[in-house]
XYZ file of C-alpha atoms in Angstrom:
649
model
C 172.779 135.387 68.685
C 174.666 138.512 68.200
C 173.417 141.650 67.645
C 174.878 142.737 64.245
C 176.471 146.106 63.859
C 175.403 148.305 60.902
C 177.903 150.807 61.062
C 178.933 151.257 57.233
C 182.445 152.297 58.413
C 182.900 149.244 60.256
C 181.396 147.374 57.636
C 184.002 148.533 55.248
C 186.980 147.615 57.308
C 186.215 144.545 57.714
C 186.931 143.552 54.308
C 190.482 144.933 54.653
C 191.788 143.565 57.892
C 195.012 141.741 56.727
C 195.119 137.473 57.568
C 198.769 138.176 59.812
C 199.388 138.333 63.285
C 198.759 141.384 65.299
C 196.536 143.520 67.594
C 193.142 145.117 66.784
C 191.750 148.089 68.356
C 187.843 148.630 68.669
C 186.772 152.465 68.949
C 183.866 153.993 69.660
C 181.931 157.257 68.362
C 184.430 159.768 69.892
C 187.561 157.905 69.108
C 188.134 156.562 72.480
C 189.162 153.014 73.028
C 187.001 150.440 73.916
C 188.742 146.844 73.810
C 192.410 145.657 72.774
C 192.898 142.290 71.349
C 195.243 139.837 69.816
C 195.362 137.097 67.479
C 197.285 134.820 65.182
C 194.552 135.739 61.897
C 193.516 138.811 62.926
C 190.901 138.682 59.810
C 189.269 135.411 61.631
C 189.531 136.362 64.485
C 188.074 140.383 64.162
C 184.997 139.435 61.973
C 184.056 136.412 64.390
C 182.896 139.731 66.439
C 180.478 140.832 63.613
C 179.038 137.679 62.210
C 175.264 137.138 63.007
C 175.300 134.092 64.137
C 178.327 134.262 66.671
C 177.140 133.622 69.934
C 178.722 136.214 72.526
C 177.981 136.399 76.177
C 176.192 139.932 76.843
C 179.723 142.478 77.871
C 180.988 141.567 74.159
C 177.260 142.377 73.157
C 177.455 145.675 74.274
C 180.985 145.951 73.090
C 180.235 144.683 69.117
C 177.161 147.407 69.030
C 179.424 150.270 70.230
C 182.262 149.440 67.800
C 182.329 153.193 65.355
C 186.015 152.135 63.993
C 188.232 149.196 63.850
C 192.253 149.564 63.204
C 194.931 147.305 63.722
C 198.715 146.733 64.343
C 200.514 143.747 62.450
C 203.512 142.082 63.501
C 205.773 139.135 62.573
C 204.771 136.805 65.512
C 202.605 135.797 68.054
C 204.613 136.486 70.602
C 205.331 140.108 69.754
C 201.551 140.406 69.288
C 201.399 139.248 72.683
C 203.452 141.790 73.998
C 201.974 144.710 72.061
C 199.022 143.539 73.376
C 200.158 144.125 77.164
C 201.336 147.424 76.474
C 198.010 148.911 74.570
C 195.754 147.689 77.453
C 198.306 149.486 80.106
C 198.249 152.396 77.981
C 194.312 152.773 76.793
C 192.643 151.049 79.679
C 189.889 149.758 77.491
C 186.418 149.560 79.334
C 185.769 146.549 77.903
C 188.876 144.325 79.015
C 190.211 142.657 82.125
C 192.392 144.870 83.819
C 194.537 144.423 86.101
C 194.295 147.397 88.960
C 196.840 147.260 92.251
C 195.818 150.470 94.725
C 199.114 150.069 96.316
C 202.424 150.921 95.790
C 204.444 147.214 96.889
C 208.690 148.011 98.178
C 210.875 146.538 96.382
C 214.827 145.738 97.449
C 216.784 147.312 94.351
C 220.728 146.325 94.003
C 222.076 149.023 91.914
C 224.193 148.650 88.546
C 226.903 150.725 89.797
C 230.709 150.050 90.447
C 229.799 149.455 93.923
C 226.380 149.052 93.701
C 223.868 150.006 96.697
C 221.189 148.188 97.967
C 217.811 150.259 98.364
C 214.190 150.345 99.382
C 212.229 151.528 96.266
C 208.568 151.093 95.253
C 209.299 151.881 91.598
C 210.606 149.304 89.160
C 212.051 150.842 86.843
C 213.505 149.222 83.337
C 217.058 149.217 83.865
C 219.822 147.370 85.097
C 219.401 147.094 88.619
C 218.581 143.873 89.771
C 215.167 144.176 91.992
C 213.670 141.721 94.707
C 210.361 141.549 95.955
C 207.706 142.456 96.174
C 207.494 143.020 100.229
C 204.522 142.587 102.021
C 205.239 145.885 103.678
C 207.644 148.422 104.152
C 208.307 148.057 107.682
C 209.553 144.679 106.056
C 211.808 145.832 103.915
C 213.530 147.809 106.454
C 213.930 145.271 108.687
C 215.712 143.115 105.581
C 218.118 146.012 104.653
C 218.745 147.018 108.276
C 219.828 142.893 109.044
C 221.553 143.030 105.688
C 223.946 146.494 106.574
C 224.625 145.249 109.739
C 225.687 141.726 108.628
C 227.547 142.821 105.484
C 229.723 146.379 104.815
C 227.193 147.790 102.508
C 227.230 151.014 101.982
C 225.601 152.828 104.675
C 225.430 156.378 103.682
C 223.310 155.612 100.271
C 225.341 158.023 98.041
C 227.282 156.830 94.602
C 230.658 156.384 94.666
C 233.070 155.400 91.481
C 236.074 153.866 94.197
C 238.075 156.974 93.380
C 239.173 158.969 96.597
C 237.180 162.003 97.105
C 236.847 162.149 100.859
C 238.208 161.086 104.280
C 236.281 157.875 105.073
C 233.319 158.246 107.608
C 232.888 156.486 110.873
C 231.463 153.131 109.390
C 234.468 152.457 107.778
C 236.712 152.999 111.159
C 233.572 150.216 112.561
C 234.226 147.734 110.245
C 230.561 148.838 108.648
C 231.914 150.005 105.237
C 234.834 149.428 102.797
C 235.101 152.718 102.165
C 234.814 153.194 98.584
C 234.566 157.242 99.304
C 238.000 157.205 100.322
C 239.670 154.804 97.727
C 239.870 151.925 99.870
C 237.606 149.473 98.735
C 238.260 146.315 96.216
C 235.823 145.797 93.271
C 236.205 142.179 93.303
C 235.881 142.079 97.293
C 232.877 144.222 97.295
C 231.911 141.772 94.435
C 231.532 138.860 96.572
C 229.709 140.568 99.495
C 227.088 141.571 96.517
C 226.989 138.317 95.174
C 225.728 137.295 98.773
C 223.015 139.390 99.198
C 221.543 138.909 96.224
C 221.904 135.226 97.403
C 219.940 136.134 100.181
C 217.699 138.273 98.611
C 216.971 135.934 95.836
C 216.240 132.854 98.437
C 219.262 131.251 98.548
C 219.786 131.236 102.255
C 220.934 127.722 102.886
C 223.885 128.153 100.451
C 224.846 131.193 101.730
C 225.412 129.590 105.134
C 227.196 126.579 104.040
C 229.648 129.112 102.613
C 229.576 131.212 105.537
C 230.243 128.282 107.809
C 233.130 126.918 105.647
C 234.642 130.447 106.161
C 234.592 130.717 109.765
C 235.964 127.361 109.943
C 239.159 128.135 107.608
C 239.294 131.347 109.766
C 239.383 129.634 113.409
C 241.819 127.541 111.618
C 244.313 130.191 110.655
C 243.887 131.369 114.347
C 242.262 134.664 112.883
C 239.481 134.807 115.831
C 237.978 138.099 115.142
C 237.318 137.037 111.527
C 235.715 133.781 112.596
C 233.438 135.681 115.418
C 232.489 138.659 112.833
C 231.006 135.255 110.260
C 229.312 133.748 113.396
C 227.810 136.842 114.292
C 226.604 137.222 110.236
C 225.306 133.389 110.616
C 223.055 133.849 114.129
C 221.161 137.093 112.077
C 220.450 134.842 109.185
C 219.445 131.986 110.983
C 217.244 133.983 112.912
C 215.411 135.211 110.119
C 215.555 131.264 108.678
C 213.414 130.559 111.439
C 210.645 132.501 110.574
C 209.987 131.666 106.697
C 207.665 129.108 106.430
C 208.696 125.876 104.304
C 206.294 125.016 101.939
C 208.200 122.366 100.148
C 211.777 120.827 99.691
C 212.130 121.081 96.179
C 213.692 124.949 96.553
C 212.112 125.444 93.504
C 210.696 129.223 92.956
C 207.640 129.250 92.223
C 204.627 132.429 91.512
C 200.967 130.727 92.845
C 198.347 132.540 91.509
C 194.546 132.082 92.309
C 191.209 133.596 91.766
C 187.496 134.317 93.674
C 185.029 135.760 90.959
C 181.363 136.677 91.818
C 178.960 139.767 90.762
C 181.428 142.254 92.800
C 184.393 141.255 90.274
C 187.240 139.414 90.633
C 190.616 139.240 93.299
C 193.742 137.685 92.292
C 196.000 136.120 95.123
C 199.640 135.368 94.505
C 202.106 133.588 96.658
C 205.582 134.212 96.550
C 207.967 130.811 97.133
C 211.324 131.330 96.332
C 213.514 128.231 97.863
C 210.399 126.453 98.833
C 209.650 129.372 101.718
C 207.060 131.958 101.767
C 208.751 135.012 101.126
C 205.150 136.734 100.395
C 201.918 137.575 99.251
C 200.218 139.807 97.200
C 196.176 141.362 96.188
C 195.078 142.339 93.482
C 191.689 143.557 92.028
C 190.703 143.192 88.586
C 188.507 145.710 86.551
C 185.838 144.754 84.036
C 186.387 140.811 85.318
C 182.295 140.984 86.414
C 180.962 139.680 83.230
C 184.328 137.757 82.239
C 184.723 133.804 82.352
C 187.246 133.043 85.343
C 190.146 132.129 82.911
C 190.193 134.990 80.893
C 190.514 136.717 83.879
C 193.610 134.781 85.122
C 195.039 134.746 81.312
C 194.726 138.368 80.805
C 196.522 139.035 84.879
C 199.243 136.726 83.708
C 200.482 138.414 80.426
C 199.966 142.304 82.228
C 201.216 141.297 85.525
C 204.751 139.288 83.760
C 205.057 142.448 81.065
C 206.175 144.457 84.009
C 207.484 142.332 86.905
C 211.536 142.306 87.216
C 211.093 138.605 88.562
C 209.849 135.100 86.372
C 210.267 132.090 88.809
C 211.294 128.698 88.101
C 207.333 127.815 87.831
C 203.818 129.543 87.769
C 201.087 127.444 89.358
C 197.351 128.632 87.961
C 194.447 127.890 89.537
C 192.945 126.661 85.680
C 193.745 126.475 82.133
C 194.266 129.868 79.968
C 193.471 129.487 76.459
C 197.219 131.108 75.496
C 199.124 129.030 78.336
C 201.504 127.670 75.513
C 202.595 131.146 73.742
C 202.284 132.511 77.464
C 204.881 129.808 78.306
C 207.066 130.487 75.522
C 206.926 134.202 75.916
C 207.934 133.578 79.498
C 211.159 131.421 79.121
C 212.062 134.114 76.509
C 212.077 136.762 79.249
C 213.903 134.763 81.490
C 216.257 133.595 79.656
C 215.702 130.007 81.063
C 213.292 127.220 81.546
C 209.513 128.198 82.791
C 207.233 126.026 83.304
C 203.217 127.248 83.349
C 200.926 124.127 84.484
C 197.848 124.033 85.884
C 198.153 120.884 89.190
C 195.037 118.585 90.001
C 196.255 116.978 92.857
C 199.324 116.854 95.540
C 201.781 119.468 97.168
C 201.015 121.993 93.873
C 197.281 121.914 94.082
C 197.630 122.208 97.879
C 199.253 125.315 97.290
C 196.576 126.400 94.523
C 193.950 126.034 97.298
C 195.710 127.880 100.100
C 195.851 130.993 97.603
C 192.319 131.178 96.826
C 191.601 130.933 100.100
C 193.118 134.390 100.429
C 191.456 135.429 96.938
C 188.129 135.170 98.879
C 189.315 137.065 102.061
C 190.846 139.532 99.508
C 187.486 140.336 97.456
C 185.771 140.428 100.792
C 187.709 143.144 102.188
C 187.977 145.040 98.744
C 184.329 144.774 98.960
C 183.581 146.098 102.408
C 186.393 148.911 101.744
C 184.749 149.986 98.844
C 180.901 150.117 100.545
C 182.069 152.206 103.405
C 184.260 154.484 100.792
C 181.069 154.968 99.202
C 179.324 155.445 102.041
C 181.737 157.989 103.691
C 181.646 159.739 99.953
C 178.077 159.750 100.066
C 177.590 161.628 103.388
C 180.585 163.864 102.541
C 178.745 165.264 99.111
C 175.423 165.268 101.259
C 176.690 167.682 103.852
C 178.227 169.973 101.524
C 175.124 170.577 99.527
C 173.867 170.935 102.257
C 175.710 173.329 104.116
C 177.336 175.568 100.880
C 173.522 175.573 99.169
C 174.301 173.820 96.299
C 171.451 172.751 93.956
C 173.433 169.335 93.282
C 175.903 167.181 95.468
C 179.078 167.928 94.204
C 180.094 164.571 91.983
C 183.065 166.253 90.892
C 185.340 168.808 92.559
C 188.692 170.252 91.764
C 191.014 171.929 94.017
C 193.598 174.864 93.525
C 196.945 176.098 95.270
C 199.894 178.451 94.136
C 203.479 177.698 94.741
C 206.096 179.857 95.093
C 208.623 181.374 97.264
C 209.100 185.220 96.864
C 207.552 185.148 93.174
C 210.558 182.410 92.142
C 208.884 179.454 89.953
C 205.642 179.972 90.618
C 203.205 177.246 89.726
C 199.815 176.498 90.037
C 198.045 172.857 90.742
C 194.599 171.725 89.670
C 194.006 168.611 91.658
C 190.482 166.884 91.465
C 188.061 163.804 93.384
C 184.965 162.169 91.634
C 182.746 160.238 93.912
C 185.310 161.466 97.155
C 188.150 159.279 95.330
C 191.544 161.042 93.956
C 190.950 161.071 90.278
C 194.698 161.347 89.602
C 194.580 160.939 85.227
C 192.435 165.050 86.025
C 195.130 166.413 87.851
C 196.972 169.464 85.967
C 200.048 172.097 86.534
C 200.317 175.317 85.573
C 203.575 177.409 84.667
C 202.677 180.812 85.772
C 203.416 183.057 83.045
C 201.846 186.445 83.411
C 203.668 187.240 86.807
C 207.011 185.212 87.316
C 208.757 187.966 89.946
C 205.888 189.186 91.469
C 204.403 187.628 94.483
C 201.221 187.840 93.967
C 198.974 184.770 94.585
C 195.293 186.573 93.801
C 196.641 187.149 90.511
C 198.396 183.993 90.090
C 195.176 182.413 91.335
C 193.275 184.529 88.956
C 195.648 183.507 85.752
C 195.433 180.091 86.783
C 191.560 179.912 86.886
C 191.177 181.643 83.560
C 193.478 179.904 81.678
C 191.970 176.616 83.274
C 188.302 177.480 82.117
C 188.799 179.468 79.073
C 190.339 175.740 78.010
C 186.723 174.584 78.865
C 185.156 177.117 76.800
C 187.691 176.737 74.178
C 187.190 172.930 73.755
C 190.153 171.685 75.445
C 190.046 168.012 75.298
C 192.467 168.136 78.508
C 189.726 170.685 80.305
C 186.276 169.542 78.816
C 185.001 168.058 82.357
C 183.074 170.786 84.145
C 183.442 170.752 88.209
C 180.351 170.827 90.130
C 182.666 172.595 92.857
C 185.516 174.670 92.717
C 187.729 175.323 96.039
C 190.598 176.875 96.299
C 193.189 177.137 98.896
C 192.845 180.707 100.779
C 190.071 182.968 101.831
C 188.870 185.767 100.693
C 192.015 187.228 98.447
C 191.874 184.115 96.633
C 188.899 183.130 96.210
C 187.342 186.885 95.030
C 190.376 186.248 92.206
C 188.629 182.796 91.158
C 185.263 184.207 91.483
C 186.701 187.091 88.985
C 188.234 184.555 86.748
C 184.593 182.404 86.030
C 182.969 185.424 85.797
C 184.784 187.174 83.266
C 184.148 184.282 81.074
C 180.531 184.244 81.822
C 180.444 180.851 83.696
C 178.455 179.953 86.780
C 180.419 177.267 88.199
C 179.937 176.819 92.185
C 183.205 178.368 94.347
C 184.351 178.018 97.462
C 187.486 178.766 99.455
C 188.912 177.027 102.330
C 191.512 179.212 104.843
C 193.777 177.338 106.416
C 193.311 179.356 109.807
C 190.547 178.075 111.675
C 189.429 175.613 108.780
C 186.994 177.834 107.363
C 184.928 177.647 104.492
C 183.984 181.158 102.628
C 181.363 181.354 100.150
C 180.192 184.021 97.981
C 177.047 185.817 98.356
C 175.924 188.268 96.000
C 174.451 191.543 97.600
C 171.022 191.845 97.582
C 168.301 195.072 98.081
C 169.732 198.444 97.747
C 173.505 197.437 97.459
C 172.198 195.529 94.686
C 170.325 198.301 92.701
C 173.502 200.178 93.069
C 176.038 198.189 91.362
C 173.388 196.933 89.050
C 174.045 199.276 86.351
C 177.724 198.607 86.310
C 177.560 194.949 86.342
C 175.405 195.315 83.351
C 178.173 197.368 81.549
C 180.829 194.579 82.459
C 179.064 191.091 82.142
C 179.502 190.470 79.043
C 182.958 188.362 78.828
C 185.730 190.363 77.033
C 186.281 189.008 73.518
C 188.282 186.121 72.765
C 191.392 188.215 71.147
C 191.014 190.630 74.648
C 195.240 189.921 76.271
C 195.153 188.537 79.552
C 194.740 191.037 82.136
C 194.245 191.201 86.246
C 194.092 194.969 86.369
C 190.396 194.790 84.174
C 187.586 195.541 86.720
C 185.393 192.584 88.072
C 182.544 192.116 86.388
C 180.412 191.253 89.969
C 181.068 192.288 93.409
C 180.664 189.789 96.209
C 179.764 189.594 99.877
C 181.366 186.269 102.063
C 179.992 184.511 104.295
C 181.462 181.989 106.339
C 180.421 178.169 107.308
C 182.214 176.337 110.132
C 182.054 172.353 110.217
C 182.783 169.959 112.541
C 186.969 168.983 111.992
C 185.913 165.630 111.960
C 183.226 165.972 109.495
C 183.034 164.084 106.140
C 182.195 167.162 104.324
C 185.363 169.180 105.669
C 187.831 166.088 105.452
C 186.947 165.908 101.939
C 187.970 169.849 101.630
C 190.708 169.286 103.197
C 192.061 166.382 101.767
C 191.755 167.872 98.352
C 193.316 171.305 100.059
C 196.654 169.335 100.790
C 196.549 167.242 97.927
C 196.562 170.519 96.107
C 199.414 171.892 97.688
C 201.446 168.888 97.534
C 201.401 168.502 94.148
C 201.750 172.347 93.623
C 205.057 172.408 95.886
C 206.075 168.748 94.203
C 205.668 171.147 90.756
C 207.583 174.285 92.019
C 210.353 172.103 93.608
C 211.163 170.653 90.640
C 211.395 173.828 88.406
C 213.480 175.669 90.922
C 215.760 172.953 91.215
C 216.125 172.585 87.725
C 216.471 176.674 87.581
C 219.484 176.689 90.481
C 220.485 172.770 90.413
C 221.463 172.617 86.783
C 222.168 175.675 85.036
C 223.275 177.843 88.036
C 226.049 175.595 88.424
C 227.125 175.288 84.784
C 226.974 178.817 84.480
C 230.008 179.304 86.636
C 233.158 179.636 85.036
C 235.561 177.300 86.813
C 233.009 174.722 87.654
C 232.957 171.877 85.414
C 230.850 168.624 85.934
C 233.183 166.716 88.010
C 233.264 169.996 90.471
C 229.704 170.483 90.323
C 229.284 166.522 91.416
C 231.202 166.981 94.172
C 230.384 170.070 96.045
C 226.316 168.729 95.072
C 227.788 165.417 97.249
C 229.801 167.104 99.682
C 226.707 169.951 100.225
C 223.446 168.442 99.513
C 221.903 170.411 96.975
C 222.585 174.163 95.525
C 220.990 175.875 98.806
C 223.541 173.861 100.989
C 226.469 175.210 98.510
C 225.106 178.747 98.820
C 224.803 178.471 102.882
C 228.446 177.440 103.016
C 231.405 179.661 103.950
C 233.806 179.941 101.245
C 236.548 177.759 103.183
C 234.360 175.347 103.757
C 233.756 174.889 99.716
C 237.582 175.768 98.947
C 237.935 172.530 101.681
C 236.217 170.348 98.565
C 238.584 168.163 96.542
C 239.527 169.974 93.196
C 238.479 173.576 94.745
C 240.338 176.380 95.252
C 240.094 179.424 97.592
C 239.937 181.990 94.420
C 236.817 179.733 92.630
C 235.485 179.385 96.554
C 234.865 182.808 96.602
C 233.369 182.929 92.818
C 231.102 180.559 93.404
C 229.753 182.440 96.677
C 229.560 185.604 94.929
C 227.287 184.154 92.183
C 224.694 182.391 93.709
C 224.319 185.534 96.393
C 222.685 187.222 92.937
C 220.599 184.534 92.416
């Protein structure tokens, strides 16, 4: 029997949820989300939660006596609710509901919507109209696919855009037969059309049509006598019979089909999918579900199917589950209105479609078995790692949770500042933070950029900043003693006792701060005394104010290959990668965009083309001015204006 909840609040809203369609959002005391759900009546379906004598398995136990707030979304149909649904879950990631969590990043084959589109590795799906294919196994396998496809087809090689109009001699793929040459002006839409149209043949599965066609073209060819054409075709069908020969058939029907399995015990729960498209193999792929412990095996499957379909650019023919869903019907429905065609979601009990069922979750289990021993030795590894640097940086605690600073910048230009950060020794990458350095923007100065950075970083900790309210239980920064005497300034003008280290590059080693003791101590005690107490709160930012405690360094030296200092440095480089990733993208957008617009003369078709021709604005600025007055549309006179303006930059 369930527990009841008493919460008045609760209580009260329950007598106003609506009898429509929609979502309903459970909250707890602090506002945060703690489950997502849909239904047809949401007013049935919500108070079947809160009724005493509802029998709930123990995870919506918890869930019902943590509820502080209830609010809810109506829409017109299921369907919609359905898809709302999808989206709140990806956006809250509710403790308290099956989600669906991939660790890796899966390549994709994008075809671009372009006049002559390109075809691309990408890992991102993005909602547009590009046509994607996938996902890959692995990246070395999508290489291998695009470098078969360029040198089978005149794709174009060079990856750059390109409207057909002539802006440029064409290169030496064109002059190989490897391009059409759409830089130059001498390539057909509808030609280029029909070399698309069989990739995405390819691509999509479609392999054994493609080669009827391509046969009954080198056969008219040898016909008309034209030889080189016919060889060129036969050379196009060896490569795509070769790679023919290495898909597996897994049926005859050339139907595509998505086979989906699962393996649930106390660890959780691993989904396994099989990609068939054409009756072959063309893939496989893992994923791990969170909060499926306690949850029945078929929620688990339902709730993968509606988040893994919201998002994928791909709805086969047919989607083979391993047992019945409760929403398989509006699931269903939902699908065919994605695709835009007939989808069929059954669940087989016998033959070819149960065989296939079977072969998936016989991957599930090797799946969940790996995650499993990956994630003991992870914890393991973290384990030692925290150990040894309590240990060996006399911490009282090991350090849970550590965040990492760097400072980007080249000669005081868009200077940033990164605050990266691991819990447990994993990335927590939701923590991370930038910083726009705005105290010092020309001066190169990274112990006061370091300084600024830490302050404003904890005074948003003092000041209640729901973005800043974790506390580290390590701070390191990237530098030695310079840097790390500015944190150390930083915490302690705001009267904060947070544990600091820094880690120099040189040498890999690891300073931390010692106060003096004895004599040196008695001396400076008197003016510590006098500059302790933090500054007040209306006190302008300053680097020039005195440091309110002096420190001595000492310095510990660990093993390279040491958990402890592979943590460090991991979290050192992840640091500075996403502090450079930062700064690259502001000075770009400083000298990329408005540099350019800012030059009389230079309007956006210019500006397109010397970015093409060049590379980017530092490639336009290293050019001689013939060599930009050589650009289509340029002129010697504007050549020489747009050297002389970016010199002052």
């Amino acid at each position: 029997m369930a527990k009841r909840n008493n919460n008045e609040a609760v209580q009260e809203k329950l007598k106003l949820v609506p009898a429509q369609p929609g979502c309903y959002i459970y909250k707890d005391e602090h506002g945060s989300v703690l489950y997502v759900g849909k239904a047809i009546l949401l007013r049935n379906r919500v108070r079947s939660y809160f009724q005493s004598s509802a029998k709930h398995g123990p995870r919506i136990d918890r869930l019902v006596r943590k509820v502080c707030d209830i609010e809810w979304i109506v829409v017109d149909t299921e369907i919609e609710a359905l898809v709302l649904e999808c989206n709140l879950i990806k956006q809250h990631r509710p403790p308290f509901n099956v989600r669906m969590r991939d660790d890796k990043s899966y390549p994709y084959i994008t075809v671009t919507d372009e006049k002559f589109p390109r075809v691309m590795f990408t890992r991102r799906v993005r909602k547009d109209k590009a046509k994607y294919f996938g996902p890959y196994p692995s990246a070395y396998a999508v290489r291998d696919t695009l470098q078969l496809l360029h040198k089978t087809f005149p794709l174009i090689p060079c990856g750059k855009s390109w409207t057909g109009e002539p802006v440029q001699r064409p290169c030496l793929y064109y002059h190989l037969g490897r391009c059409l040459g759409p830089c130059a002006g001498l390539s057909d839409r509808a030609e280029y059309g029909k070399i698309l149209d069989k990739v995405e043949r390819f691509l999509g599965g479609k392999e054994e049509m493609m080669v009827e066609d391509l046969k009954k073209e080198m056969e008219a060819a040898a016909e008309e006598l034209d030889f080189e054409k016919a060889a060129k075709i036969r050379d196009q069908l060896n490569a795509i019979q070769t790679v023919l020969s290495r898909q597996k058939v897994l049926n005859n029907d050339q139907i595509d089909q998505d086979v989906i399995a699962v393996v649930k015990d106390d660890r959780g729960a691993a989904i396994q999918m099989l990609y068939i498209r054409g009756g072959k193999l063309i893939g496989q792929r893992q994923f791990v579900l969170d909060g499926a412990s306690e949850a029945q095996p078929s929620e688990a499957v339902g709730e993968f199917v509606k988040q893994y379909y919201a998002d994928s650019p791909d709805v086969p023919r047919e989607i083979l589950l391993p047992m019945e869903i409760e929403e398989r019907g509006i699931v269903q429905t939902w699908l065919r209105q994605r695709k835009g065609s007939a989808v069929t979601v059954e669940v087989p009990q016998t033959g070819e479609k149960a065989r296939l069922v079977d072969m998936a979750a016989a991957n599930a289990e090797q799946a969940l078995a790996q995650f499993a021993q990956e994630l003991e030795q992870k914890e393991v590894w973290a384990e030692e790692a925290m150990g040894q640097l309590q240990d060996s940086l006399g911490l009282d605690m090991p350090p849970i949770r550590i965040e990492g600073y760097d400072i980007s910048n080249i000669q005081g230009t868009a200077p940033v500042g990164s605050m990266v950060v691991t819990e447990n020794g994993e990335a927590a990458k939701d923590e991370y933070r930038r910083f726009k350095i705005r105290y010092h923007p020309e001066s190169p100065n990274d112990f006061a950029m370091m300084h600024e950075v830490l302050t404003r970083r904890l005074k948003a900790y003092v000041d209640g900043d729901e973005k800043f309210q974790k506390l580290p239980d390590l701070i390191m920064v990237d530098g030695g003693k310079g840097q790390l005497a500015a944190a150390l300034k930083a915490r302690d003008d705001l009267g904060l006792t947070v544990p600091m280290v820094g880690l120099a590059k040189r040498h890999e080693l690891i300073y931390v701060p010692v106060e003096p003791a004895g004599e040196l101590l008695s001396d400076i005690r008197e003016m510590e005394a006098a500059l302790a107490a933090p500054p007040p709160a209306d006190t302008p930012y300053s680097y020039d104010r005195p440091a309110p405690k002096t420190y001595g360094f000492r310095e510990v030296e660990l093993p390279l290959t040491s958990p402890g200092l592979m943590l460090l440095r991991k979290l050192r480089d992840e640091a500075h990668r996403f502090a450079l990733t930062y700064h690259r993208k502001l000075r770009d957008k400083k000298f990329g965009g408005s540099s350019l617009d800012e030059i009389p003369g230079v309007g956006p078709r210019r500006k397109r083309l010397l970015l093409r021709t060049f590379g980017s604005v530092e490639g336009i600025r290293r050019a001689t001015a013939d060599e930009l007055a050589a650009v289509p549309t340029m002129t010697k006179a504007l050549a020489v204006k747009v050297k002389d303006f970016l010199a002052e930059l």
